[in-house]
PDB file of C-alpha atoms in Angstrom:
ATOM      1  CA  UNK A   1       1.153 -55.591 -68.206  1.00 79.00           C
ATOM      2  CA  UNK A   2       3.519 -58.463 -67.212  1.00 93.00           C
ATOM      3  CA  UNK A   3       4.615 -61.378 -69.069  1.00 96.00           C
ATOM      4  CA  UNK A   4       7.676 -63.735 -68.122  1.00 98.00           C
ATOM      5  CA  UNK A   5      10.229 -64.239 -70.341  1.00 98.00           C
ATOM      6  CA  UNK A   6      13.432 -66.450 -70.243  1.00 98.00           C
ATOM      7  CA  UNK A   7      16.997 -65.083 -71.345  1.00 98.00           C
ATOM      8  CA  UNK A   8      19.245 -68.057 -70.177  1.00 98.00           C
ATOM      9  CA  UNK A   9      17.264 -71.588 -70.559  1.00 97.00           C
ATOM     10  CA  UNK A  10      20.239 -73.735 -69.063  1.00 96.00           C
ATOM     11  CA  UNK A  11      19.327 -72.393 -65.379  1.00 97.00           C
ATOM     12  CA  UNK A  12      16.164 -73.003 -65.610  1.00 97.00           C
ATOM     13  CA  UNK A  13      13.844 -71.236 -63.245  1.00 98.00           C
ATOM     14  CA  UNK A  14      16.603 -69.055 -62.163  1.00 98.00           C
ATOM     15  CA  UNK A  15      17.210 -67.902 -65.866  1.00 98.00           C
ATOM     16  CA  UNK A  16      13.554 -66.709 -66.159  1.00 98.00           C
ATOM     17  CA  UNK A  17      12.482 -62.404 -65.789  1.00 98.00           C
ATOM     18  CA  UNK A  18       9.168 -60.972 -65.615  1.00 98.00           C
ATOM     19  CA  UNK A  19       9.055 -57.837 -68.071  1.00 98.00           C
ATOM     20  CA  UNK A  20       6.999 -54.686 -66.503  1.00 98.00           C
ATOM     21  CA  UNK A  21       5.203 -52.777 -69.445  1.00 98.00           C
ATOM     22  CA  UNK A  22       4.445 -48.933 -69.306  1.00 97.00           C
ATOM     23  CA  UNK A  23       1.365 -47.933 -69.335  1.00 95.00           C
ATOM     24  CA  UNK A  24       2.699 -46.514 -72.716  1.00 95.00           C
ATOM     25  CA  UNK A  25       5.565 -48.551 -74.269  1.00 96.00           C
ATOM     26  CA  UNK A  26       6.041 -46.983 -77.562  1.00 96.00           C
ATOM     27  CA  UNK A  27       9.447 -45.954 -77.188  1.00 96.00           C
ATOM     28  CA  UNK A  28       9.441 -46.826 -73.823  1.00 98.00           C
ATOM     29  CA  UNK A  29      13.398 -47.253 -72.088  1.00 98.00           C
ATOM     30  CA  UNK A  30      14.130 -50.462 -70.633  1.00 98.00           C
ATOM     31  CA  UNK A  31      15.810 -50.903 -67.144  1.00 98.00           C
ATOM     32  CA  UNK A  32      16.767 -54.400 -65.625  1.00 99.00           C
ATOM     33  CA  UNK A  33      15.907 -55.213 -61.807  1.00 99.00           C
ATOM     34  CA  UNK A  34      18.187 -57.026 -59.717  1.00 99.00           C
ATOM     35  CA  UNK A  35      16.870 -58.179 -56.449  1.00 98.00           C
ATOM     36  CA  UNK A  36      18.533 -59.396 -53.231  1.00 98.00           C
ATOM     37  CA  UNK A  37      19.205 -61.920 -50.830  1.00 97.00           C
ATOM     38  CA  UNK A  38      23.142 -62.219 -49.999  1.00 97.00           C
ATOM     39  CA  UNK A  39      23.421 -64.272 -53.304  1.00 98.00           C
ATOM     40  CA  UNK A  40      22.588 -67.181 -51.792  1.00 97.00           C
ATOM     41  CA  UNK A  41      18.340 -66.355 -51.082  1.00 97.00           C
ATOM     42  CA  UNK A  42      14.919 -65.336 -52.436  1.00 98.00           C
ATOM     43  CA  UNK A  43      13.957 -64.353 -56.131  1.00 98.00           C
ATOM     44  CA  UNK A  44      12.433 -61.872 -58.886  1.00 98.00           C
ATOM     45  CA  UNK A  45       8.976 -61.979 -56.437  1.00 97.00           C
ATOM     46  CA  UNK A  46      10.931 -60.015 -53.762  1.00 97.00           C
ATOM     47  CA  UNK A  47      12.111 -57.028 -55.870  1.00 98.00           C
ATOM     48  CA  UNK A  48       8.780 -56.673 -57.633  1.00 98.00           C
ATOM     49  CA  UNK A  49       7.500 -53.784 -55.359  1.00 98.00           C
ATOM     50  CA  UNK A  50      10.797 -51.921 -56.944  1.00 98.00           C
ATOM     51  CA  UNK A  51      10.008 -52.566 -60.825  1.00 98.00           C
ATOM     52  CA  UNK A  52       6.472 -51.883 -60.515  1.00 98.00           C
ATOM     53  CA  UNK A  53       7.467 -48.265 -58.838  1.00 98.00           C
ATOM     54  CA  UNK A  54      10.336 -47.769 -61.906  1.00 98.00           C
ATOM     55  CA  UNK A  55       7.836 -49.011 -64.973  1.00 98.00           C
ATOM     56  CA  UNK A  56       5.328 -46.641 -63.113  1.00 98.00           C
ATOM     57  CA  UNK A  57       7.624 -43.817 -64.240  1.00 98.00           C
ATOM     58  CA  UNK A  58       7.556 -45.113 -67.941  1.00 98.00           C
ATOM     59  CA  UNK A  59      10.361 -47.555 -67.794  1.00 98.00           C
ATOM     60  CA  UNK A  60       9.681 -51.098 -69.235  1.00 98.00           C
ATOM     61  CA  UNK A  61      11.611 -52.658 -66.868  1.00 98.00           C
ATOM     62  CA  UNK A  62      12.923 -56.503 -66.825  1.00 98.00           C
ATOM     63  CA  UNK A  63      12.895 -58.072 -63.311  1.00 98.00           C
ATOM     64  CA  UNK A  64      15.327 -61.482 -63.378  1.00 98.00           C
ATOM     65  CA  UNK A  65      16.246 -64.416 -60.936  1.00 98.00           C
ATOM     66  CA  UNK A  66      19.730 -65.074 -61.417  1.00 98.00           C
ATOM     67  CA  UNK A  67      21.672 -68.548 -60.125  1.00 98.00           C
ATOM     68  CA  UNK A  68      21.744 -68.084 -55.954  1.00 98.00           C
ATOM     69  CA  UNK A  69      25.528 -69.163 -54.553  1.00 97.00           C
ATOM     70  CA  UNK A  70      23.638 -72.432 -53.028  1.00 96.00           C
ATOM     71  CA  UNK A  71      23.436 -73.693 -56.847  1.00 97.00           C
ATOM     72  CA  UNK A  72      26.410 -72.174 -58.281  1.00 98.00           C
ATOM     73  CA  UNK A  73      29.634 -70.144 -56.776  1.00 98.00           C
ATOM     74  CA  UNK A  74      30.496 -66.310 -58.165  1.00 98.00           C
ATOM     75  CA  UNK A  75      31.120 -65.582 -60.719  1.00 98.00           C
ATOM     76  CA  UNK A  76      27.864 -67.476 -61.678  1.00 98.00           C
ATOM     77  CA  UNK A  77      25.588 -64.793 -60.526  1.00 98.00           C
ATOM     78  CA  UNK A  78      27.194 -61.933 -62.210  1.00 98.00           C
ATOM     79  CA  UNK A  79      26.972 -64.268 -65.228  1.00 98.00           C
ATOM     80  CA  UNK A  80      23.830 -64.246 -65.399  1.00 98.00           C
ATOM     81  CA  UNK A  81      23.266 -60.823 -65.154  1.00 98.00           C
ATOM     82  CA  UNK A  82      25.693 -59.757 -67.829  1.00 98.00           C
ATOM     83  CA  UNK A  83      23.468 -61.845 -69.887  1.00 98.00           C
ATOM     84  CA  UNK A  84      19.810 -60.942 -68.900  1.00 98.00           C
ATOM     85  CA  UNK A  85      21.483 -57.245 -69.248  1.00 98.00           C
ATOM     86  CA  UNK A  86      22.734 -58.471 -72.958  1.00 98.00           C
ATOM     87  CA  UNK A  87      19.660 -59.973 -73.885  1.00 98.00           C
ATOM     88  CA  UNK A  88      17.482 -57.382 -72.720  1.00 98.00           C
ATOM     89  CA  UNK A  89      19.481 -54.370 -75.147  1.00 98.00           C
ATOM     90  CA  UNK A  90      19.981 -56.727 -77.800  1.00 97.00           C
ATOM     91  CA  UNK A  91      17.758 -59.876 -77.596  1.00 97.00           C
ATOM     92  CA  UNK A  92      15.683 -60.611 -80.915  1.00 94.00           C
ATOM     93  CA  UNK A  93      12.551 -61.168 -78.630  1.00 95.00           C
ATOM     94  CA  UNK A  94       9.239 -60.159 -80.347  1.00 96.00           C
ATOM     95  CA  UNK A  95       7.908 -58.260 -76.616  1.00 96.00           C
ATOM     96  CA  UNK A  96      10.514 -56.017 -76.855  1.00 97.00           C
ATOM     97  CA  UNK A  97       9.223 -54.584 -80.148  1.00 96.00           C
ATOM     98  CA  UNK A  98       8.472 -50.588 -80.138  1.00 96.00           C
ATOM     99  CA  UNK A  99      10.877 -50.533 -77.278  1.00 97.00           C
ATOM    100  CA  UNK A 100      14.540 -48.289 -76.972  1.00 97.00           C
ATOM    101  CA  UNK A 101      17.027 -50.143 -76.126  1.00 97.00           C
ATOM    102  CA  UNK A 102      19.038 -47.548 -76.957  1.00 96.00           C
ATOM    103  CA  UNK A 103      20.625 -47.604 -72.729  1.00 97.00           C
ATOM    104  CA  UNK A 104      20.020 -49.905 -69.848  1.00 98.00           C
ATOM    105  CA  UNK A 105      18.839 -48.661 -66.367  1.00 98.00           C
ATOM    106  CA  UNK A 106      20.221 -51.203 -63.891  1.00 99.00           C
ATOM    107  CA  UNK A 107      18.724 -50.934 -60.472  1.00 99.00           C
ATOM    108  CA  UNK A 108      19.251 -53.879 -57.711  1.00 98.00           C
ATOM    109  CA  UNK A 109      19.105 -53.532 -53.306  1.00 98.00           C
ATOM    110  CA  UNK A 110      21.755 -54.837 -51.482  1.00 98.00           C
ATOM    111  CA  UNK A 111      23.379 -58.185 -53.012  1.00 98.00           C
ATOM    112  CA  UNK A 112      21.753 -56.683 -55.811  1.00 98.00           C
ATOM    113  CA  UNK A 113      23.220 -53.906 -55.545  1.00 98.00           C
ATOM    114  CA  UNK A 114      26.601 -55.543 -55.896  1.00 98.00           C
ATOM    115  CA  UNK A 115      25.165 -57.232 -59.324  1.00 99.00           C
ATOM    116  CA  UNK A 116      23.940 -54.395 -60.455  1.00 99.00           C
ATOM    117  CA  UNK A 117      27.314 -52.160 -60.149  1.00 99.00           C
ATOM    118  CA  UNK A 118      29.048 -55.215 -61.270  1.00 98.00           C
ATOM    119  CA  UNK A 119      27.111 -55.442 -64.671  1.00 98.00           C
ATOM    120  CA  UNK A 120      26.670 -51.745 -65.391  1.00 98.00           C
ATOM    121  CA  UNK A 121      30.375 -50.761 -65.122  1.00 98.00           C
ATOM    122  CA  UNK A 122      31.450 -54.421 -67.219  1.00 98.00           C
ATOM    123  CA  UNK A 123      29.054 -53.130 -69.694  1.00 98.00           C
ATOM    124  CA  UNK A 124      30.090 -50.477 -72.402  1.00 98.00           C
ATOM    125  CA  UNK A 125      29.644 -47.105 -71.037  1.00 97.00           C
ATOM    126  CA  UNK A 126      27.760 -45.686 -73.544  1.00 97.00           C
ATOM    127  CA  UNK A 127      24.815 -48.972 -73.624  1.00 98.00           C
ATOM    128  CA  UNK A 128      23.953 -48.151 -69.555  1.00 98.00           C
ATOM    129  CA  UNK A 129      21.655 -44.780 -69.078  1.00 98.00           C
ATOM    130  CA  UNK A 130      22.885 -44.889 -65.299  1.00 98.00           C
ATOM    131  CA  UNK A 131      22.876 -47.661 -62.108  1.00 99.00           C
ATOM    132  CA  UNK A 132      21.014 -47.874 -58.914  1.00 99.00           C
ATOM    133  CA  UNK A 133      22.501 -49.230 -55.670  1.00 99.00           C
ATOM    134  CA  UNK A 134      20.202 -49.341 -52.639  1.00 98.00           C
ATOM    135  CA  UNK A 135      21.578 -50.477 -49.739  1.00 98.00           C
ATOM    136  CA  UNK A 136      24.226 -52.563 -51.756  1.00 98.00           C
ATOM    137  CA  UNK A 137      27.559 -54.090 -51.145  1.00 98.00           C
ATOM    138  CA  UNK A 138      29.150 -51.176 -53.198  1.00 98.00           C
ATOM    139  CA  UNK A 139      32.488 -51.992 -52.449  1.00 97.00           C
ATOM    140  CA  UNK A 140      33.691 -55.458 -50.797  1.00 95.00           C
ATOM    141  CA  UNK A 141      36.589 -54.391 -48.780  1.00 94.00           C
ATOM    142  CA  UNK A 142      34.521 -52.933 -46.156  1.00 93.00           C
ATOM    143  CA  UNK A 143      31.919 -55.538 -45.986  1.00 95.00           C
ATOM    144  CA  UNK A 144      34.227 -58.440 -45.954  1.00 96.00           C
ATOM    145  CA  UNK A 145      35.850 -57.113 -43.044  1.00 94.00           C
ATOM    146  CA  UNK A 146      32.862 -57.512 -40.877  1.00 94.00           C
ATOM    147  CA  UNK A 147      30.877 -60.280 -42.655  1.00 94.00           C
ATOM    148  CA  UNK A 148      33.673 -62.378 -44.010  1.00 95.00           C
ATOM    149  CA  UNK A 149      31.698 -65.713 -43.367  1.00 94.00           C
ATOM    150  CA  UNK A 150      29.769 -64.571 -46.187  1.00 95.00           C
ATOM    151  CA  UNK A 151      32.109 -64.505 -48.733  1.00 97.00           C
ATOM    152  CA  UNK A 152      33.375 -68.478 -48.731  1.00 96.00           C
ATOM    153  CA  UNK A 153      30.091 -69.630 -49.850  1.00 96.00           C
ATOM    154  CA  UNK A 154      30.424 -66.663 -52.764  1.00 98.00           C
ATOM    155  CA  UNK A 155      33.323 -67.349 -53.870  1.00 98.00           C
ATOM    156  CA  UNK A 156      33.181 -71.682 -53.274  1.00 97.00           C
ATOM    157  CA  UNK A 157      36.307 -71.709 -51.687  1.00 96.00           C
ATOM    158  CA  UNK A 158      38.972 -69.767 -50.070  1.00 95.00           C
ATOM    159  CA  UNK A 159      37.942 -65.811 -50.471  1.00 96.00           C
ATOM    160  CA  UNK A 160      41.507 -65.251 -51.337  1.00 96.00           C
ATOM    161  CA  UNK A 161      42.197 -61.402 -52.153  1.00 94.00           C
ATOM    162  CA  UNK A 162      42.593 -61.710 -55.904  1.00 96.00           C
ATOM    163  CA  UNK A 163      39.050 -63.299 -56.172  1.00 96.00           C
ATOM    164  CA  UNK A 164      37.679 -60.476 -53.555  1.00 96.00           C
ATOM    165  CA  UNK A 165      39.370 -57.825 -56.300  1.00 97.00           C
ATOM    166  CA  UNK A 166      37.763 -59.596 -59.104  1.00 97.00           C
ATOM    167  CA  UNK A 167      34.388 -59.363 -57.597  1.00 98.00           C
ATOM    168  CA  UNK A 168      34.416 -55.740 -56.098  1.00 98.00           C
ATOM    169  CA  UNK A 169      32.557 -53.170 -58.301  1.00 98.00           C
ATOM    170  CA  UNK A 170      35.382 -50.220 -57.171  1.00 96.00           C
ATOM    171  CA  UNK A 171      37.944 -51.906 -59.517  1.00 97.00           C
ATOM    172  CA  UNK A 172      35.473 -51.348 -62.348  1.00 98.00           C
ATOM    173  CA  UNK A 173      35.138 -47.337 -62.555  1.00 98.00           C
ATOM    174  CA  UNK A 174      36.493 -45.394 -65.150  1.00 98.00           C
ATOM    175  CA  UNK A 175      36.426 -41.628 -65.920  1.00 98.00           C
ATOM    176  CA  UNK A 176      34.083 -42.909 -68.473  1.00 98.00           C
ATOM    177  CA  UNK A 177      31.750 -44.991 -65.734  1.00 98.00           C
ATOM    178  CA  UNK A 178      28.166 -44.400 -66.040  1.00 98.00           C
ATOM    179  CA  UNK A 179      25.928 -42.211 -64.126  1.00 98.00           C
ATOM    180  CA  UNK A 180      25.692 -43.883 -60.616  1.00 98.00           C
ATOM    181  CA  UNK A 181      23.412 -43.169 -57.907  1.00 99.00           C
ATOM    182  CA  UNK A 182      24.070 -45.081 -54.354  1.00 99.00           C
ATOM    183  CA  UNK A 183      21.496 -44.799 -51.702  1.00 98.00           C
ATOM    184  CA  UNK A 184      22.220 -45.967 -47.755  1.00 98.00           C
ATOM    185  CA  UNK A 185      21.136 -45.893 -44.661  1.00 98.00           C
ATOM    186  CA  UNK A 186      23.595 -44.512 -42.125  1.00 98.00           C
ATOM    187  CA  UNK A 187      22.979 -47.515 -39.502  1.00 97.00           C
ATOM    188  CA  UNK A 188      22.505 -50.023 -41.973  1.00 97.00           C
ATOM    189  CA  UNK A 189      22.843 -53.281 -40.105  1.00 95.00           C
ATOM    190  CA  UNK A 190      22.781 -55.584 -43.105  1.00 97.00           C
ATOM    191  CA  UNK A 191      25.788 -54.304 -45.259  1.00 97.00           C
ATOM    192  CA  UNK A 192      28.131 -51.163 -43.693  1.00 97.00           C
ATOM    193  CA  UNK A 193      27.364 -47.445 -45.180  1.00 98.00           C
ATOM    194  CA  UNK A 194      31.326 -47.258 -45.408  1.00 97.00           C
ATOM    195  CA  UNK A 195      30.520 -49.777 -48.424  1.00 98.00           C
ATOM    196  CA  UNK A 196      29.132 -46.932 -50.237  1.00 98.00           C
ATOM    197  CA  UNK A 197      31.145 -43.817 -48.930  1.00 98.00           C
ATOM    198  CA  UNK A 198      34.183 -45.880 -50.324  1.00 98.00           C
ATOM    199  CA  UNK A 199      32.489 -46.253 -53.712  1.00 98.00           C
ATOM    200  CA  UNK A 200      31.275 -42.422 -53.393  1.00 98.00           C
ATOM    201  CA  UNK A 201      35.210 -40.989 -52.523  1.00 98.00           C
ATOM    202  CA  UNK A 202      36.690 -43.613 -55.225  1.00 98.00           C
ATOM    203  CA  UNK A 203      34.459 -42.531 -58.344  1.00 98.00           C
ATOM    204  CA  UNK A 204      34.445 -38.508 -57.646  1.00 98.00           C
ATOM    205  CA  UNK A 205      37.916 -38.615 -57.367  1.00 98.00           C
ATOM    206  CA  UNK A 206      37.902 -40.259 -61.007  1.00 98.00           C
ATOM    207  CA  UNK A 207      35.707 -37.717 -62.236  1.00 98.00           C
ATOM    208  CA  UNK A 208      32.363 -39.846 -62.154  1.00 98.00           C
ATOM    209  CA  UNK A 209      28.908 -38.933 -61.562  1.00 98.00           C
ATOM    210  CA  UNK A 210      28.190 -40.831 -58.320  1.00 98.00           C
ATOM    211  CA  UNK A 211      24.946 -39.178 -56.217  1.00 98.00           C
ATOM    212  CA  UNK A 212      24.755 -39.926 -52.831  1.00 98.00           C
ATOM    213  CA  UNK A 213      22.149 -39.975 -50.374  1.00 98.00           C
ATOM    214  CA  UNK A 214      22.376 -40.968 -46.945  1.00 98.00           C
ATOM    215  CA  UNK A 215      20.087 -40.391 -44.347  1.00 98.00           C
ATOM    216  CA  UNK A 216      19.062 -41.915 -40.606  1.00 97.00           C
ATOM    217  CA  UNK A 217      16.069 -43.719 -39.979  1.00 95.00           C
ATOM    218  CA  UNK A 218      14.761 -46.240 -36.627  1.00 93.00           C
ATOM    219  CA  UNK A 219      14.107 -49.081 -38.118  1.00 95.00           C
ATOM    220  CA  UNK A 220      15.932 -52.567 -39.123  1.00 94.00           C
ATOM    221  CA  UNK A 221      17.485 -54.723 -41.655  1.00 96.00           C
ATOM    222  CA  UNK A 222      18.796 -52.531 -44.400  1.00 98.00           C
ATOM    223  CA  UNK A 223      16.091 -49.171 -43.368  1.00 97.00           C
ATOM    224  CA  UNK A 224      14.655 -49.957 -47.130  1.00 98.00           C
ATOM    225  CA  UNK A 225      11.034 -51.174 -46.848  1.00 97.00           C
ATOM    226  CA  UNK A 226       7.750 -49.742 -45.393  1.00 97.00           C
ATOM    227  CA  UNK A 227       6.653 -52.268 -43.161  1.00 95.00           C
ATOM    228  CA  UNK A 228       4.144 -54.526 -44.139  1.00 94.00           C
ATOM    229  CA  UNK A 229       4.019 -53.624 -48.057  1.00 96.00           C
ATOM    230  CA  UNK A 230       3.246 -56.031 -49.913  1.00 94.00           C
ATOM    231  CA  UNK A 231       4.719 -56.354 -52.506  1.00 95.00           C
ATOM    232  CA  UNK A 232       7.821 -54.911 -50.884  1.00 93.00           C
ATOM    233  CA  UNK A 233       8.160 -51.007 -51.563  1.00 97.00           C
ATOM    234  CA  UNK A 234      10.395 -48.932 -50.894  1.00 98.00           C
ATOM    235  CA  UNK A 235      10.012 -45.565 -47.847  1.00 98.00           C
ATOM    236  CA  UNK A 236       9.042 -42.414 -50.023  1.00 98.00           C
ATOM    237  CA  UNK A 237      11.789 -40.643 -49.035  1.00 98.00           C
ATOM    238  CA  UNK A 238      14.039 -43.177 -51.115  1.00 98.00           C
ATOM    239  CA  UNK A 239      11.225 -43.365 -54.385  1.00 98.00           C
ATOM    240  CA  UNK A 240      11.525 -39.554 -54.154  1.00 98.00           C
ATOM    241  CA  UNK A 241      15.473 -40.269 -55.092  1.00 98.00           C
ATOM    242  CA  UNK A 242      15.288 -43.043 -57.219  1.00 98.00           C
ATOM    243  CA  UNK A 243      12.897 -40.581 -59.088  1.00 98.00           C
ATOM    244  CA  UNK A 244      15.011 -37.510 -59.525  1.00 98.00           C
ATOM    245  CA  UNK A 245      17.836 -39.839 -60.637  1.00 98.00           C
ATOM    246  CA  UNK A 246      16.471 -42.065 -63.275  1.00 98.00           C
ATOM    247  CA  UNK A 247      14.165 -38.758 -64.680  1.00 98.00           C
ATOM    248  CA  UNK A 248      17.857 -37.282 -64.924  1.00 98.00           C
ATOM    249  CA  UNK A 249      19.415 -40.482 -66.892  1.00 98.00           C
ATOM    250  CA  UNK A 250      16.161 -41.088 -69.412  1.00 97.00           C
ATOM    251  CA  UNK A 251      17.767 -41.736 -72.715  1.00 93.00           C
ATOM    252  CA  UNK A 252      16.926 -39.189 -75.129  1.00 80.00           C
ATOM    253  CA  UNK A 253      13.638 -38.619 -77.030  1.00 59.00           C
ATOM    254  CA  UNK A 254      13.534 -39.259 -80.137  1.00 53.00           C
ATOM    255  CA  UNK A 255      15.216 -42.701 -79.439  1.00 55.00           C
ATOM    256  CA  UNK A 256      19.187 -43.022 -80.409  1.00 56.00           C
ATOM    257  CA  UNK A 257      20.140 -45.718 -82.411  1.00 51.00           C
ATOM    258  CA  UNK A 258      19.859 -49.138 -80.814  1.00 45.00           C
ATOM    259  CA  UNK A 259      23.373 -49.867 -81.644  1.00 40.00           C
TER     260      UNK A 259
END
């Protein structure tokens, strides 16, 4: 069951989610979706391969748009998903009755990947059940250094290095950082795996849970999709690991408290 809701009516279209039911809610934990595009491209419609797969594993999962860099500079985007992340734990919204929103899964691919670290660690700890990266900008340093030209339409100006710190999800862990589970492609020709091995080294050396899995593949782009899928999903190989992560982060049963 879908149904489209809106959590920020002053964007408009790009403030509008589509939540995923289980095929049994009661009780059901809620994860948001973040899809991707650079920041600046596509919507909700190209992630929804990737919330069908997560509310297939009992998740009621909310999959947003957000405002694209072409409409709005950073921090615009992160914004919105802050809010949709808000609204979704703690939004008086008669379809999320019978649900626990006791913890957040956040789970976005590539861009949204970025979002996705960037709202689960400026979150409190103990509201996010654990956050998905695939393929994501996981750390800007790295990326910047080989795509800078994408970073002046991100930021709307000058990407000068106190607004790259602002924006990169590594300045964000704490010993107390949730679960975290980054996925990449070795060759990744989209965003560089030392984006994530950066994010990997920083967070075990503060103590946190980060899982890793890297792997090689021939294919292209970001070495996410089976070809031809419609709507997108994701190689089994990678559902496989999404699986054994978010099974490992389910809040508890009987639901905790919602706040």
């Amino acid at each position: 069951m879908t149904m489209e809701l809106c959590y920020n009516p002053a964007a408009g279209e790009r403030g509008l989610g589509d939540l995923y039911l289980p095929e049994h809610p009661e009780h059901a934990p809620v994860a948001l979706t973040i899809h991707g595009g650079g920041w600046s491209a596509q919507d909700k419609s190209s992630f929804c391969g990737v919330s069908q797969f997560i509310a297939s594993l009992g998740w009621a999962v909310f999959n947003i748009n957000y405002r694209l860099t072409t409409i709005a500079p950073w921090p615009a985007c992160g914004d919105d998903c802050l809010m949709a992340a808000k609204f979704l734990l703690d939004g008086e919204v008669p379809e999320f009755a019978g649900l626990d929103r006791c913890k957040l899964l956040i789970c976005g691919g590539s861009a949204g990947g970025h979002l996705a670290l960037m709202t689960g660690l400026r979150l409190p700890p103990n509201r996010v059940a654990g956050i998905i990266s695939i393929s994501g900008i996981d750390e800007l340093t790295s990326d910047f250094a080989l795509h800078s030209f994408r970073y002046e339409p991100f930021f709307g100006g000058e990407p000068t290095e106190e607004k790259q710190t602002e924006a990169n999800p590594l300045q964000y862990l704490r010993p107390d950082s949730p679960p975290v589970l980054l996925t990449h492609w070795d060759n990744d020709q989209v965003v560089p795996v030392e984006s994530a091995r950066r994010f990997r080294d920083r967070g075990r050396a503060l103590g946190c849970r980060v899982d890793y899995y890297e792997y090689s593949t021939e294919d292209e782009g970001h070495g996410i999709w089976i070809p031809d899928s419609k709507p997108h999903r994701l190689y089994p190989h990678l559902e496989t690991e999404l699986t054994r992560f978010i099974e490992s982060v389910r809040p508890e049963n009987p639901p905790c408290p919602t706040k």
